[in-house]
PDB file of C-alpha atoms in Angstrom:
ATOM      1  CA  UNK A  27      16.262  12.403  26.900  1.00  0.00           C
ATOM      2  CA  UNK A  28      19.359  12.947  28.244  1.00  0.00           C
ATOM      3  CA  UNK A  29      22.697  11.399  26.998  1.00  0.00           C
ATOM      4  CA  UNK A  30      25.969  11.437  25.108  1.00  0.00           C
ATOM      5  CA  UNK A  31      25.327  11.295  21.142  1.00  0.00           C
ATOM      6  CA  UNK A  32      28.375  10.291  18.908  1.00  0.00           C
ATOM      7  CA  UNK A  33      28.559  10.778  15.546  1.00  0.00           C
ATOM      8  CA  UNK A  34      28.975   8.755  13.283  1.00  0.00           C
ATOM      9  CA  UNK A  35      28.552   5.629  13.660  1.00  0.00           C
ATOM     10  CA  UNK A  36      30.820   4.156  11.273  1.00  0.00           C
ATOM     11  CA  UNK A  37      33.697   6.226   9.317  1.00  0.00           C
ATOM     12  CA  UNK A  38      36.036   5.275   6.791  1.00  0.00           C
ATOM     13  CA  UNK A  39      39.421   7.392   6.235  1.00  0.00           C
ATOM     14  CA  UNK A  40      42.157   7.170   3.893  1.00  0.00           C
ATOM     15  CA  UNK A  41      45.375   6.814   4.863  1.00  0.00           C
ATOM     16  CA  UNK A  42      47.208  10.424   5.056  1.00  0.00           C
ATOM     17  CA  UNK A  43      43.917  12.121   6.086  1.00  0.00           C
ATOM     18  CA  UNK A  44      42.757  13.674   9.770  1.00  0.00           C
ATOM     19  CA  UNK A  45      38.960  12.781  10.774  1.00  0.00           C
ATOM     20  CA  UNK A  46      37.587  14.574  13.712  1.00  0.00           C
ATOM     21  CA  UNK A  47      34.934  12.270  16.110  1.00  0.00           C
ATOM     22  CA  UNK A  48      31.810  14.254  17.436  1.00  0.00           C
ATOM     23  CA  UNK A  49      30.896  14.244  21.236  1.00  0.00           C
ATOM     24  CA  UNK A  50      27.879  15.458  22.557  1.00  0.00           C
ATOM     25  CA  UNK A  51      26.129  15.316  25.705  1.00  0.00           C
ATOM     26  CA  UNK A  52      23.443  17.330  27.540  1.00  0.00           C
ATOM     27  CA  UNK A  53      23.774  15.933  30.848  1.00  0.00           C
ATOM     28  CA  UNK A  54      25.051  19.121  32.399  1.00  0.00           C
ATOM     29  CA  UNK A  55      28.256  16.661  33.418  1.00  0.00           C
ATOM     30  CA  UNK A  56      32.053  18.964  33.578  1.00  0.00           C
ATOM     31  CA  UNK A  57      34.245  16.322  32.520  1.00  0.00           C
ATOM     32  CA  UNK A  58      34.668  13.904  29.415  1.00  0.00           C
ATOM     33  CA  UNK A  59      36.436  11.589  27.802  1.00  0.00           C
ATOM     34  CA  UNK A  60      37.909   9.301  24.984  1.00  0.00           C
ATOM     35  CA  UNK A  61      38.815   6.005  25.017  1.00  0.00           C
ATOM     36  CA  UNK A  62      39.762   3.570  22.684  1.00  0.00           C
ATOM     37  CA  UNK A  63      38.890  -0.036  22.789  1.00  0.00           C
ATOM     38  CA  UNK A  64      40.238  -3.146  20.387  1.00  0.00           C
ATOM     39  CA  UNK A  65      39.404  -6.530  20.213  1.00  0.00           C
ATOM     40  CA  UNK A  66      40.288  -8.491  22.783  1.00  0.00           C
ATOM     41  CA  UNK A  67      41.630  -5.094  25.275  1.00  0.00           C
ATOM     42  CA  UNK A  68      40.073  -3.000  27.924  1.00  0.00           C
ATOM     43  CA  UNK A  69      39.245   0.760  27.158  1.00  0.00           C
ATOM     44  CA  UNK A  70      42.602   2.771  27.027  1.00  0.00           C
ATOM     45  CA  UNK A  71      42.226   6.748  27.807  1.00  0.00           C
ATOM     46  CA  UNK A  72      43.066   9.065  25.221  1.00  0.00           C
ATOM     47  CA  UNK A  73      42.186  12.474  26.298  1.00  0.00           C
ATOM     48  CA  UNK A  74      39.981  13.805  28.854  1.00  0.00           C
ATOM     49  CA  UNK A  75      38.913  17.144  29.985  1.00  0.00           C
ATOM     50  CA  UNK A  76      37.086  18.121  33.590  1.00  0.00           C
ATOM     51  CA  UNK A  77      36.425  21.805  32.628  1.00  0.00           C
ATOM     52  CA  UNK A  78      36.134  24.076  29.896  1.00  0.00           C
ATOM     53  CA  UNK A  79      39.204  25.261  27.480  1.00  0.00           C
ATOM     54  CA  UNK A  80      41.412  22.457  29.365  1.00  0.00           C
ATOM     55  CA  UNK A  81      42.337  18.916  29.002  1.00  0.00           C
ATOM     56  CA  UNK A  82      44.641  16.510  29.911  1.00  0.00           C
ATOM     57  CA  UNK A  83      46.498  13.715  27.741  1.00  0.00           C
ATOM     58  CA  UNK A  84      45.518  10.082  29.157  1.00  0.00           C
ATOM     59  CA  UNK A  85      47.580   7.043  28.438  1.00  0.00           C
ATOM     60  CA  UNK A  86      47.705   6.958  24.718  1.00  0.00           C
ATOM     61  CA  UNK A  87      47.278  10.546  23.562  1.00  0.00           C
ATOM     62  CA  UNK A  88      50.226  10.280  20.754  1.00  0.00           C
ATOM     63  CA  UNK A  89      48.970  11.480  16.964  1.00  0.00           C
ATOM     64  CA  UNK A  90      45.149  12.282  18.830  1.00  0.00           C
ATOM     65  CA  UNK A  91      44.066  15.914  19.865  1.00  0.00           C
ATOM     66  CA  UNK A  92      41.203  17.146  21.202  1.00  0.00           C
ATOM     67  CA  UNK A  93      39.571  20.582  21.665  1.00  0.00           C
ATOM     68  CA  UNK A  94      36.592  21.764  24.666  1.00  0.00           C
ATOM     69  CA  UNK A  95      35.054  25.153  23.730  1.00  0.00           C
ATOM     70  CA  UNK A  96      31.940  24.090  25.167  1.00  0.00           C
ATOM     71  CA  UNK A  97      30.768  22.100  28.207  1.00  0.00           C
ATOM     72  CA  UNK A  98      28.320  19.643  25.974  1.00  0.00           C
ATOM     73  CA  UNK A  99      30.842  19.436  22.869  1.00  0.00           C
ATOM     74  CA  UNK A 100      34.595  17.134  23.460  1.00  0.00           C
ATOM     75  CA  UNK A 101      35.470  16.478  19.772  1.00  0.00           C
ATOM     76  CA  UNK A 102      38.549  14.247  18.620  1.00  0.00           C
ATOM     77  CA  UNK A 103      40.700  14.481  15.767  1.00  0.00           C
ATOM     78  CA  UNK A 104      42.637  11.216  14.861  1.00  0.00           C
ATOM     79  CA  UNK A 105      45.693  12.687  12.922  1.00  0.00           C
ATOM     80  CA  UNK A 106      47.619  11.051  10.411  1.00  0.00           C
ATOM     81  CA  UNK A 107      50.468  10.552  12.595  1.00  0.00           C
ATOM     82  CA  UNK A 108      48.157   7.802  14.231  1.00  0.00           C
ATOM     83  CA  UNK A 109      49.977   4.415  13.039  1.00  0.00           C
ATOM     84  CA  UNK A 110      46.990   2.513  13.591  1.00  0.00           C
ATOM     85  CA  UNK A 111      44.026   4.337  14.245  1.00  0.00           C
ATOM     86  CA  UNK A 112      41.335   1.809  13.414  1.00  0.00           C
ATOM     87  CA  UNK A 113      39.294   1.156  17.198  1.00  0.00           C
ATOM     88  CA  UNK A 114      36.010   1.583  18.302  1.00  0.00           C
ATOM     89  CA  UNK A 115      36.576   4.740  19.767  1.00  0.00           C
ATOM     90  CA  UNK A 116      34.004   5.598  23.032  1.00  0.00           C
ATOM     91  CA  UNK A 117      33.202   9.151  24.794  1.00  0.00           C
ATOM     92  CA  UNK A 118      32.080   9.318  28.232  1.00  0.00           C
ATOM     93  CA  UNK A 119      30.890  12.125  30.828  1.00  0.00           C
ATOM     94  CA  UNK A 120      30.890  12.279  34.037  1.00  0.00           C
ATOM     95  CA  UNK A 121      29.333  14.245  36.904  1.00  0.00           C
ATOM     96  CA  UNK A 122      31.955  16.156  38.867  1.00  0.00           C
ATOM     97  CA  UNK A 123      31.676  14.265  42.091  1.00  0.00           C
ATOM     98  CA  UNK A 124      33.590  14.386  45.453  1.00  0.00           C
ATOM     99  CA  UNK A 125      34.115  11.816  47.964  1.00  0.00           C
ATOM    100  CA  UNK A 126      33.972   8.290  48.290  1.00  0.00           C
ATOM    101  CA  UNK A 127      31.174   7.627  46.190  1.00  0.00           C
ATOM    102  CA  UNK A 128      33.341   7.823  43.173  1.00  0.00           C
ATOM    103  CA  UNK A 129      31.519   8.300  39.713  1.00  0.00           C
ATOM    104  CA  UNK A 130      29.994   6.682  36.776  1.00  0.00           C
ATOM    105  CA  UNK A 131      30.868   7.157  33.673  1.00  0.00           C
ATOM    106  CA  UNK A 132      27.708   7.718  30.897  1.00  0.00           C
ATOM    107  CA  UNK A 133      29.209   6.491  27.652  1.00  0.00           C
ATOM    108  CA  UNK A 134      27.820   7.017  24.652  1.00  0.00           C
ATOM    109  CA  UNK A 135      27.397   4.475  21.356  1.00  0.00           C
ATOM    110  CA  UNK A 136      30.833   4.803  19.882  1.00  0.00           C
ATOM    111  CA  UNK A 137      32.334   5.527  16.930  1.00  0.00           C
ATOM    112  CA  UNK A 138      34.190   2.641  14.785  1.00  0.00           C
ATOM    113  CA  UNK A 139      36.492   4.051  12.204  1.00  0.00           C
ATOM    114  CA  UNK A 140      38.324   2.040   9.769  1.00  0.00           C
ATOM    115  CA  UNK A 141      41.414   3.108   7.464  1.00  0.00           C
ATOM    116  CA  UNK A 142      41.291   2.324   4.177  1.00  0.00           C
TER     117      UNK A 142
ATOM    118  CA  UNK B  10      50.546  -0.422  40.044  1.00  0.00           C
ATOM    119  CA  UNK B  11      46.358  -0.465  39.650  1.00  0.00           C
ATOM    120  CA  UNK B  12      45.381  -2.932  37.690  1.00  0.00           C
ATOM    121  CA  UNK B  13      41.818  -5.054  37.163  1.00  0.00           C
ATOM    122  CA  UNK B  14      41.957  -8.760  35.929  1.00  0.00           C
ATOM    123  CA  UNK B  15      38.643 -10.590  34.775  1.00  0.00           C
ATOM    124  CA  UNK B  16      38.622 -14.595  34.347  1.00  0.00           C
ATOM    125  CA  UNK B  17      37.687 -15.890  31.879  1.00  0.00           C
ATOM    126  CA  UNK B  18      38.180 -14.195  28.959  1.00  0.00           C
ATOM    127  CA  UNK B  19      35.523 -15.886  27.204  1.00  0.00           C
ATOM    128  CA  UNK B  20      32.236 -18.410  28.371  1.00  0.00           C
ATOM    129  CA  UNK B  21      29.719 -19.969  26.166  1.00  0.00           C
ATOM    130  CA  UNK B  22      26.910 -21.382  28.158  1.00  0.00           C
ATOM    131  CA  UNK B  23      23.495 -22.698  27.280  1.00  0.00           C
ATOM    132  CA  UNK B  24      20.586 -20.444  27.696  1.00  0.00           C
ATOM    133  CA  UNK B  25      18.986 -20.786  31.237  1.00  0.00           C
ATOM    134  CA  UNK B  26      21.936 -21.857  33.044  1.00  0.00           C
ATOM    135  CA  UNK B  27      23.822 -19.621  35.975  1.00  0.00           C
ATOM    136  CA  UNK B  28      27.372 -18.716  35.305  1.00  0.00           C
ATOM    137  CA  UNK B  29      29.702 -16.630  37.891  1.00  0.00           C
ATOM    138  CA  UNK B  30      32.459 -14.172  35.964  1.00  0.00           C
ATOM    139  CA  UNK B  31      35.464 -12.840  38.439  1.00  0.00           C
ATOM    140  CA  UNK B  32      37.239  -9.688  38.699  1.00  0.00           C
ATOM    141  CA  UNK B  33      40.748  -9.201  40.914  1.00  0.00           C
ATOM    142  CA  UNK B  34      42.105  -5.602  41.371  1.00  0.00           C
ATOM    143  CA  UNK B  35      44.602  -3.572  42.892  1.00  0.00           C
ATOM    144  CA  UNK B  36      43.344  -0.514  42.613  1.00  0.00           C
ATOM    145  CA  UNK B  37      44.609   1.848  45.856  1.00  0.00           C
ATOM    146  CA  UNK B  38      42.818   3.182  47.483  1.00  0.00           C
ATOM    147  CA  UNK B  39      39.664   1.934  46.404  1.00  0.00           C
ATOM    148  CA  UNK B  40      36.851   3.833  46.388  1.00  0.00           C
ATOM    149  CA  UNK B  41      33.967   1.753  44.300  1.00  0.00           C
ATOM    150  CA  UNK B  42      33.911  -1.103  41.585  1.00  0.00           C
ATOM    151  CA  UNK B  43      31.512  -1.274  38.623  1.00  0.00           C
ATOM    152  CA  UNK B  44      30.380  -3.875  36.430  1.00  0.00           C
ATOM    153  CA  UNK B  45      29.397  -2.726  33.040  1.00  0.00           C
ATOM    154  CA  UNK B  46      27.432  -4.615  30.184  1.00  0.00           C
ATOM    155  CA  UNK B  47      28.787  -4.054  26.718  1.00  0.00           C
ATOM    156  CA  UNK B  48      26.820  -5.363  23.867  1.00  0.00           C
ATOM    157  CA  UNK B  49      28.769  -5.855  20.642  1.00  0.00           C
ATOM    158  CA  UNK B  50      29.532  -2.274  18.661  1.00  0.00           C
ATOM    159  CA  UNK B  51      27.387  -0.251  21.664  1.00  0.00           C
ATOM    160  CA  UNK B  52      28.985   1.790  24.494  1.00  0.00           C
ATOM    161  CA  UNK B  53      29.098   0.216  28.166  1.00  0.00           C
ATOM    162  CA  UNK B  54      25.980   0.881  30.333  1.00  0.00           C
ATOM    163  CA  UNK B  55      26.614  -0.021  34.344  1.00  0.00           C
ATOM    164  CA  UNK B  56      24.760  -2.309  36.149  1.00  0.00           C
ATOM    165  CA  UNK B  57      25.938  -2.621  39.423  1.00  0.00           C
ATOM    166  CA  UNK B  58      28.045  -0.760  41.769  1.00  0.00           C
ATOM    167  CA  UNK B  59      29.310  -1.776  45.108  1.00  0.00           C
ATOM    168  CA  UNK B  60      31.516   0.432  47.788  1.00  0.00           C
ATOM    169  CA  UNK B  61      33.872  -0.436  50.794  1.00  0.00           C
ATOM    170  CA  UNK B  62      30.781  -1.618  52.666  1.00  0.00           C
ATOM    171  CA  UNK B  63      28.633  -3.383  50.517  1.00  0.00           C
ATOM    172  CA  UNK B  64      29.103  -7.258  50.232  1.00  0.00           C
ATOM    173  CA  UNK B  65      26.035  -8.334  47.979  1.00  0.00           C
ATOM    174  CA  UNK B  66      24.432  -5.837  45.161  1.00  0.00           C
ATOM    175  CA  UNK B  67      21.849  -7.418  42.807  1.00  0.00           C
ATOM    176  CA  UNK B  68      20.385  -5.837  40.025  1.00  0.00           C
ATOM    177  CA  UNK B  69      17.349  -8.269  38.339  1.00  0.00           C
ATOM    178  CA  UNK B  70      18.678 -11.221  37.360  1.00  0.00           C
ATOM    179  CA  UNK B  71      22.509 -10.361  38.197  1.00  0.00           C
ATOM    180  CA  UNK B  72      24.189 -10.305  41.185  1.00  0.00           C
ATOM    181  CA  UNK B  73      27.639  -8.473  41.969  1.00  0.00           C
ATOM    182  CA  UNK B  74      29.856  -9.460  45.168  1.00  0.00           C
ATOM    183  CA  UNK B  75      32.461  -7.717  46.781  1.00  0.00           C
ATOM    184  CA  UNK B  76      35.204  -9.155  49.273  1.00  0.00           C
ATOM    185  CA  UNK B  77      37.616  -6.036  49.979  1.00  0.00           C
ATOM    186  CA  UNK B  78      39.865  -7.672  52.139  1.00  0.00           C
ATOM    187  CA  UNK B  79      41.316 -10.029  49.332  1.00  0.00           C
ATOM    188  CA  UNK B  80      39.577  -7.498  46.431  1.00  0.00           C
ATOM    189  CA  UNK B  81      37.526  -9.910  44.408  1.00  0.00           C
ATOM    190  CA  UNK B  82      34.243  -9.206  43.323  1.00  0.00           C
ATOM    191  CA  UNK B  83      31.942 -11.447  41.216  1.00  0.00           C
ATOM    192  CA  UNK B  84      28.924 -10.957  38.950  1.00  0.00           C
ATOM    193  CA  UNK B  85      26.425 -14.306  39.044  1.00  0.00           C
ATOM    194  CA  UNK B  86      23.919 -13.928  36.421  1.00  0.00           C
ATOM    195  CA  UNK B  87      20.855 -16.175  36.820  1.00  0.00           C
ATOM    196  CA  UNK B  88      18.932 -17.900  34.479  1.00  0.00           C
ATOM    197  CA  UNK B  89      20.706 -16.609  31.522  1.00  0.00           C
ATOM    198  CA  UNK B  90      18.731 -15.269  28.617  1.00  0.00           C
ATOM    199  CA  UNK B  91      19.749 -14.832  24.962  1.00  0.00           C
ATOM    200  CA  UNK B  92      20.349 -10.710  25.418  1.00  0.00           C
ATOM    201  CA  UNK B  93      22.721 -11.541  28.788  1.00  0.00           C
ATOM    202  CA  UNK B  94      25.230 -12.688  25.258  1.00  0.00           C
ATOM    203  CA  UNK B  95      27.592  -9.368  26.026  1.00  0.00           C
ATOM    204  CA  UNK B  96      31.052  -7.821  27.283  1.00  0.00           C
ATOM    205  CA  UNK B  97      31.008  -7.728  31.284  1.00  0.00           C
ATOM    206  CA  UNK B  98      33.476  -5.082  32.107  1.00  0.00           C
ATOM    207  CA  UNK B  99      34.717  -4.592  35.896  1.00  0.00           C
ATOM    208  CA  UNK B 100      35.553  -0.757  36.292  1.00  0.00           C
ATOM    209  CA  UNK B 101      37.706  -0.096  39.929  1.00  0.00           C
ATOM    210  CA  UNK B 102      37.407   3.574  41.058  1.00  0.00           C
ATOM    211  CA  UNK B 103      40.166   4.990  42.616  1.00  0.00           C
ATOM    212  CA  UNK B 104      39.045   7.326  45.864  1.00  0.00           C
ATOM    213  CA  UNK B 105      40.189  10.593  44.075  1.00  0.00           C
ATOM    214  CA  UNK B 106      39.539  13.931  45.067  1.00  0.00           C
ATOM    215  CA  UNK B 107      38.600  15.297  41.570  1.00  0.00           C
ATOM    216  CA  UNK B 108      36.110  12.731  40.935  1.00  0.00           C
ATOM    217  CA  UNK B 109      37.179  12.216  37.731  1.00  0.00           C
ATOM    218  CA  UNK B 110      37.336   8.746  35.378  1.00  0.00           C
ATOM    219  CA  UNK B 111      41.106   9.725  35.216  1.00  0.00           C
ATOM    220  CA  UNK B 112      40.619   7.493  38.416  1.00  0.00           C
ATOM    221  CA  UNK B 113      39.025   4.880  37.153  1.00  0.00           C
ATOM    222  CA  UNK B 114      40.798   1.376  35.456  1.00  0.00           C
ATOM    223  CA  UNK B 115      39.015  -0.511  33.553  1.00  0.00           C
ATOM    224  CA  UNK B 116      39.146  -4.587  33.026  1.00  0.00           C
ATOM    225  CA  UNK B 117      39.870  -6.266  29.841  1.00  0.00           C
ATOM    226  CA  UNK B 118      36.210  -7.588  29.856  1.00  0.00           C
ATOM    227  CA  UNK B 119      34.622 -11.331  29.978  1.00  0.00           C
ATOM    228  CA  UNK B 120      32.980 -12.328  26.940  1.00  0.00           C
ATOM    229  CA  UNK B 121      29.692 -14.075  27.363  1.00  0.00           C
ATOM    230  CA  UNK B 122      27.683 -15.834  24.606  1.00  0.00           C
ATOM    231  CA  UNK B 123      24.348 -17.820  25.649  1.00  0.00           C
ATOM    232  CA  UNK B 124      23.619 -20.337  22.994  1.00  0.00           C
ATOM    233  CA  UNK B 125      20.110 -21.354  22.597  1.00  0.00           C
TER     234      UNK B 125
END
């Protein structure tokens, strides 16, 4: 089935430490992206990327960085120069579209991470 | 400046009973508007999307509207059911050449429970 798999689920990090968010998806789509979401707020951007070996900072890209080697793979890295990195944390893909129809975005479970 | 507002914030109904959510943009231009279903600690999945043209999309038991003169839409869900308990998020597309969700701005969300 196609998709976009996170991984993990859950994940706990010390204070101090980096922890890098998987992002996978096999539905052929060029561009991705990371949001974060807390309670009670709509999804902020982090990073996104609409080709290979380039992306773009979003709206809250500060102590976050990203890498795109490969078209299926967008991973994050929350550094420790995150303040306050605990979020549900969502990828998405889209479909490089043109024109009025505009696009979906395919989001996949998310990934909550907590510091400790 | 683009922004999406959703009223209310929060509804508690009782299970079979009709309730109407709202979302107000000023997204420009626009291009399309999305309402996405969010259930707790899972990523959004759409339901509904509605262009320039389209007054009345339904979807099952949920309808969207769309007035783009005074850009309101509304989502009426019918009959509510137990699993309709969920984050309703209105997405606005911006009409962007690059098709990417660096055009799209996202809603804060309308949390619905359905007691039984």
């Amino acid at each position: 089935d196609g998709g976009i798999t996170q991984s993990p689920k859950y994940l706990f990090r010390k204070e101090g430490q980096n922890v890098t968010l998987s992002c996978e998806q096999n539905l052929n789509h060029d561009a991705m992206y990371w949001y974060r979401q807390d309670p009670g707020q709509g999804l902020r951007l982090i990073y996104y990327s609409q080709i290979v070996n380039d992306f773009q900072k979003g709206d809250i890209a500060e102590g976050y960085s990203v890498s795109r080697e490969k078209k299926e793979s967008f991973p994050l890295t929350v550094t420790s120069a995150q303040k306050n990195p605990t979020a549900f944390y969502l990828c998405a893909s889209t479909p490089k579209v043109h024109g009025d129809r505009g696009t979906e975005a395919f989001f996949g479970q998310g990934t909550r991470l907590t510091v400790v | 400046k683009n922004q999406v507002e959703q009223s209310p914030q929060s509804l508690i109904i009782l299970e079979g009973k009709n309730c109407t959510l709202q979302c107000n943009y000023t997204v420009s231009p626009f291009s399309n508007l999305r309402w996405y279903k969010q259930d707790t600690g899972r990523g959004p999945v759409s339901l509904t999307i509605m262009t320039f043209s389209e007054n009345t999309k339904s979807n099952g038991r949920y309808t969207a509207t769309l007035d783009a003169d005074t850009k309101q839409s509304s989502l009426h869900i019918t009959a509510s059911q137990l699993s309709d308990s969920a984050s309703y998020i209105c997405v606005v597309s911006r009409f962007y050449s690059g098709g990417g969700a660096d055009g799209l701005t996202f809603g804060k969300g309308t949390h619905l429970i359905i007691q039984p």
